[in-house]
Structure formats: C-alpha cells, structure tokens
Amino acid sequence: MPAVSDAEDTAVRAKQIPEAAVARLAVYLRILSGLAEQGATTVSSEELSAAAGVNSAKLRKDLSYLGSYGTRGVGYEVQVLVSQIERILGLTRQHRVAVVGIGNLGHALANYGGFPGRGFPVEALFDLDPDLIGVPVGGLPVSHMDDIPRVCSEREISVGIIATPPTAAQSVCDRLVAGGVQCILNFAPVVLQVPAHVEVRKVDLAVELQILSFHVARRADSAASAGAAGENQGNTGLPGTGRPADNGSGGGRNGAGTDGGLGMVVR
Amino acid sequence: MPAVSDAEDTAVRAKQIPEAAVARLAVYLRILSGLAEQGATTVSSEELSAAAGVNSAKLRKDLSYLGSYGTRGVGYEVQVLVSQIERILGLTRQHRVAVVGIGNLGHALANYGGFPGRGFPVEALFDLDPDLIGVPVGGLPVSHMDDIPRVCSEREISVGIIATPPTAAQSVCDRLVAGGVQCILNFAPVVLQVPAHVEVRKVDLAVELQILSFHVARRADSAASAGAAGENQGNTGLPGTGRPADNGSGGGRNGAGTDGGLGMVVR
DNA sequence: TGATGTGAAGGCATTCACAGCA
DNA sequence: TGCTGTGAATGCCTTCACATCA
C-alpha cells in the first residue's frame, strides 16, 4: 500500500479526533507556546497535563490523535507538538477575521488585532452607526453593515464575529455568509440559521453565569438538606463532593428570544 | 413515605441533572422568556426545541429532569417552565457580580448592568489603573484591586468576572476567593487554582476561533483528498457530512501560558 | 528505568421508540 | 388523536492499567 499524501493523512486523522479533544488541543497549544518562549525544549505528559488542568492519561490520549510524536522515557519535544497541533487545527493558513458590531465588545476584539498564536488577523470592521463609519478602530476603519458581502468577499474574510444586539444577528449572519465567510463566532444570544457548509460557535455570557448559579445553588441545597431535618433518607447529602470536576463548558447552538446580551452598542 | 421538603427535592433533582442539560436549560429559559413576552402561554416540545436548535427528544428529556410539568397532547405552560428552570438554576436568589479589569471587555460587562433574566446585578468594579479608580462606569465607580477582598465581602458579592490580562488573573482570583466569592467566570487564558468550594468557568476566545479553524481545515482537507489524486482508498472523503452537527462547545479548565487574550486593557 | 501509547472497561449523554395520559 | 415522559439501546468520551520502547 502506498504512503498516503500529507493532505489525506491530516484529513483522516482530523476526522477521528473527538470534538472534546480538539478544544483541549487548542489549550495545550497555548501552554506549549508559552513553554517554548521560556526556552523549554521538552515536556512530559505529567507537566503539560498539570498546566492544562487535565489528567495525564487524557492528555496522552489527546496527543495520540496527532500521531506518535513523543519519546518513551523522555517526553515530548515542545516544538514538534506545536507544529503538529497547528497542523491539525489548520493554523498554518491565515484566517482573516471580520468583526461586526463595534460596541464595547467589538472594540475589544478589534483592538486585539490578531489572536494568540496568530493566524487570525482582524481585517474588517462593521457597524450601523453613522458616527462610527470611517472611524479607525485599532487601526482599521469601520465600514457599513450593508457592505459586508462586498468587503468580505474582496478581503477574503473567512471568519466573522458577531457582536451585535440579538435582533440584528441573523441578518448580519446572512450577509457574512453571502460574503463567503465560512466560520462564525456568535456572541448574540440567538440561534443562527446557516447553510450546511458554514460552521457556527456561540459564546453566551448569560448562560455561563446561569450555569455557575446552578452549581452554587446545588451545593447550597444539598448542604441544607444534609444538615437540616434529621430524616436523612440516604441519597441526598453526600459527603463533600470534592472538586467541582472538570466541567465541559456548555454550548451548542442557542436561544432566540428576549433582547439582551453582550452585543449591544454601549456608548 | 413522607413528602420531601422543597429544598431537598430541588437538591435531589439537581444532583442528577447532567451538566450538558444544565447548559441547555439556560438556553430554553431565554427562549421561554421571549415567548412569555410575546404573550404565548403554551409551547410544544417541537416548537421549543426548534427555537433552541436541538431535537425534540433531547428537549423533552432535559425538561423531564425538572419533573413532569407538561400536559400530554397539549404541551408545556410557558410560565410554569420558566419558574421551574429558574428554581433549578438557582435564579430565585440574587447573585451579585464584581467585574475585575475595566478594559474594553470589562466596560461592556459593566455597562450591561444585570444579565438577562436578571438575578446578576453588577455591584463592584475593579482595576489597577489610577486614572480609572473612582471613575464611574455604567453608574458604578471603579475601585482598586487591592480592595477586592474588603469590598466583595462588604457588598456580599458571590460572582467574580475576571477580565484582566492573564498575568494578573491568578492574583485577582485569590483576592476574589478571599472576599468570599463562590463563582468565577474567567476570560483570561489561564488555568486558575481555586479551593474546592469555588466554581470556575472559562471563556477563551482564541480557543473558540481555533476550534472553528479546525473544522474548516478538516473540510478543506477531506475535500482535497476526495477530489484529488485518483487513489481513493475508501475511508477518507465521505459524502457531504451534512450539518455541522450540534457542537458541544469545548471547555473545561484552560491554558496557562503566553500573554494575550481578551482581558487586556485597551485604551 | 521511566514515560509514552493504547486496548479495554466504564460512565455519560444522546437518540430511539413507544407506553401513557389528556 | 396528539404530545409528553421515559426505559432501553447506542455511541462518545474518559479512565484505567499495562504493554512497549528509548
């Protein structure tokens, strides 16, 4: 059997990597970059996993999806891991980013100007506000939302970040898609409708807070019922549950509905 | 057997709700609030699930963790569901919030002034910058970070949001914990060390973008190997994978390492 | 010897399919 | 009849434990 091509190899591996592992690989990558800057050349699974807040078995399994790049008895070469993770995550190409909705959040994103590990240069900004059009933010002038399709297409934008109020989100999304954008990061609390070839991820602060609230409430409740009336019926209190456990951050597509969210333009 | 108390009941149920379901409940809650505002009194699992972007079986299972509050052949009463979800998520109490790091992101959070569904009033702001101390942001004056423990304790803050640069995050976290904060929402790309009774969730934009990048790369790669050289060896290309599928947003604790992240103070 | 890499086992979460009830 | 509620089945992810190899 002939050796598979590089593209095929990457594709085959990538297919099999669990979604959850992908998220962690991105985390490992940041840590590894840090280690590299500090001059480290090798790491053990133990060290790396500790820094990432996972156990070492999980880390090794995650890395094994990349291939076998470690040395038994020694550890991993930092540079090798960095390259391999970047390859799998597709960070070898540039992903030009557009930010839509230049409120406070949009400002933060625009000023950021390229995300860690690079590969995500911000190359277009959009808003509705006439006072904002043309004004440079983070060195880049703001364009009007009506121009999203044209500008995105011209500048070959592949990632769109929606930081608008929820009511505007779907229409912004449609225009981004029309402009050829392939990925959308959505801060508006709305479920976006997109064609099959477009990938969406959502960040919802209200949901995050509510999840935290749940855990606190649960703890308070079980403490209450454990410590309260003597009628312990065996399945409640539980001794100190110990660590909060490695919570997979919730996610998936999200809620249409009431206004509100971080996307609003605050001025 | 005697009827269990309300607190016990909530505690017992809460224990059993899968983490993933909790995240979705928060989403349903937002949609339901929207429906309520529009005057709807009942919903079917079909409608609600469509709005939330999940299938109806999952929705029904999620709601069943609350108890049986639907009417067969009819659907759910919107108000009832709202109350029940709020109860389970612990949204009946107020969770006072402190925001640390008043950069762009911090501004956005501060101006938000209370998150959807309420229950999360922002009651303290902190930064290091002398020019910012005392300046009101969103109607609330900024305090110095050194005062975090005292102020948080005085104002009975239970939720801390870290929007600082990564280097400051752990020390901020320690002070929040000292101030009695129980939950932390961390925007800095660092793994925080906290005592067992403190709950942490992390939001990492760089990771989100990299996950998107992965999916695009994967698609491009498999397209390449499917359409390219004739040597199709049977397990690569795959016909159009169809929908991006309901991606559980990645998460868990995260990466220490290089500087960078959204937390920086941009001025 | 010491750390990686990985089958196998176990635990959650999702999906299915239908019983149960208004 | 129609929609909820839920056991059972399936599939995914994590954890364990040890074979493997520098």
CSV table of N, CA and C (backbone and C1' of nucleotides) in Angstrom, one decimal, chain C residues 4 6 15-17 19 22:
chain,number,residue,atom,x,y,z
C,4,DT,P,5.2,11.1,29.0
C,4,DT,O5',5.0,10.2,27.7
C,4,DT,C5',6.0,10.3,26.6
C,4,DT,C4',5.8,9.1,25.7
C,4,DT,C3',4.5,9.2,24.9
C,4,DT,O3',4.7,8.8,23.6
C,4,DT,C1',4.7,7.1,26.1
C,6,DT,P,-0.5,4.5,19.7
C,6,DT,O5',-1.5,3.4,20.5
C,6,DT,C5',-1.0,2.2,20.9
C,6,DT,C4',-2.0,1.5,21.8
C,6,DT,C3',-3.5,1.8,21.3
C,6,DT,O3',-4.2,0.6,21.4
C,6,DT,C1',-3.2,2.3,23.6
C,15,DT,P,-28.8,13.6,19.7
C,15,DT,O5',-29.5,12.3,19.4
C,15,DT,C5',-28.8,11.1,18.9
C,15,DT,C4',-29.7,9.9,19.0
C,15,DT,C3',-31.0,10.1,18.3
C,15,DT,O3',-31.2,9.2,17.2
C,15,DT,C1',-31.2,9.0,20.4
C,16,DC,P,-32.4,9.1,16.4
C,16,DC,O5',-33.2,7.9,16.9
C,16,DC,C5',-32.4,6.7,17.3
C,16,DC,C4',-33.3,5.7,17.9
C,16,DC,C3',-34.7,5.6,17.3
C,16,DC,O3',-35.0,4.2,17.1
C,16,DC,C1',-34.8,5.8,19.7
C,17,DA,P,-36.1,3.7,16.1
C,17,DA,O5',-37.2,3.2,17.1
C,17,DA,C5',-36.9,2.4,18.2
C,17,DA,C4',-38.1,2.4,19.1
C,17,DA,C3',-39.5,2.5,18.5
C,17,DA,O3',-40.3,1.6,19.2
C,17,DA,C1',-39.3,4.2,20.0
C,19,DA,P,-46.0,0.3,23.3
C,19,DA,O5',-46.2,0.2,24.9
C,19,DA,C5',-45.0,0.2,25.8
C,19,DA,C4',-45.3,1.3,26.9
C,19,DA,C3',-46.7,1.3,27.4
C,19,DA,O3',-46.7,1.5,28.8
C,19,DA,C1',-46.2,3.4,26.5
C,22,DA,P,-54.2,12.3,32.8
C,22,DA,O5',-54.6,13.5,31.8
C,22,DA,C5',-53.7,14.6,31.6
C,22,DA,C4',-54.1,15.3,30.4
C,22,DA,C3',-55.6,15.8,30.4
C,22,DA,O3',-55.6,17.1,29.9
C,22,DA,C1',-55.2,14.4,28.5
